[in-house]
XYZ file of C-alpha atoms in Angstrom:
72
model
C 73.959 57.923 97.878
C 72.180 56.038 95.163
C 69.473 53.431 95.728
C 71.902 50.589 95.064
C 74.312 51.768 97.756
C 71.494 52.130 100.280
C 70.167 48.694 99.369
C 73.595 47.046 99.644
C 74.138 48.636 103.053
C 70.774 47.320 104.241
C 69.191 50.749 104.658
C 66.719 50.219 101.819
C 64.480 47.223 101.207
C 64.468 45.521 97.801
C 61.010 46.816 96.836
C 61.942 50.339 97.882
C 65.142 50.138 95.828
C 63.121 49.126 92.774
C 60.662 51.981 93.322
C 63.465 54.537 93.739
C 65.314 53.218 90.691
C 62.089 53.370 88.657
C 61.484 57.010 89.686
C 65.039 57.929 88.672
C 64.657 56.213 85.285
C 61.406 58.131 84.746
C 63.082 61.421 85.672
C 65.997 60.783 83.352
C 63.644 59.680 80.578
C 61.523 62.782 81.084
C 64.585 65.007 80.926
C 65.628 63.260 77.721
C 62.188 63.821 76.201
C 62.336 67.501 77.175
C 65.731 67.802 75.478
C 64.430 66.100 72.327
C 61.384 68.396 72.268
C 63.587 71.462 72.689
C 65.804 70.310 69.826
C 62.798 69.720 67.554
C 61.297 73.144 68.314
C 64.611 74.923 67.753
C 65.293 73.005 64.539
C 61.815 73.868 63.215
C 62.298 77.542 64.126
C 65.703 77.645 62.429
C 64.283 75.999 59.316
C 61.484 78.582 59.261
C 63.944 81.465 59.531
C 66.111 80.054 56.760
C 63.132 79.600 54.447
C 61.935 83.207 54.840
C 62.535 85.365 51.749
C 65.059 88.125 52.275
C 63.678 91.625 52.439
C 65.243 94.535 50.666
C 68.122 95.959 52.682
C 68.831 92.677 54.508
C 71.874 91.871 52.379
C 74.998 92.117 54.590
C 77.046 93.047 51.514
C 75.025 96.258 51.259
C 75.633 97.237 54.897
C 77.677 100.392 55.558
C 81.308 99.957 56.565
C 80.896 101.863 59.827
C 78.651 101.442 62.828
C 76.149 104.226 63.627
C 78.167 105.207 66.716
C 81.291 105.723 64.585
C 79.584 108.182 62.234
C 80.152 111.783 63.290
C-alpha cells in the first residue's frame, strides 16, 4: 500500500504521509541520479574506446576466415 492509500484509510496521519511521500521522492530521485551517472560514465568510456587509434592486426577485414578451433 502506498502512503496515500494508508492516509485515506485513516491508518496514517497527514504529517506521516508527507514524510513517507518525501522519502519515496528522494529514493526515486536518487535512483534517477544513479542512472544518469551510469549513463555518463558508460558514454565517456565508449567515446574513449572509439577515439583510441587502431593497432596493427586489429582490422576485422584482415582476420582469418576460420576460428582457431576449426583449424586442424
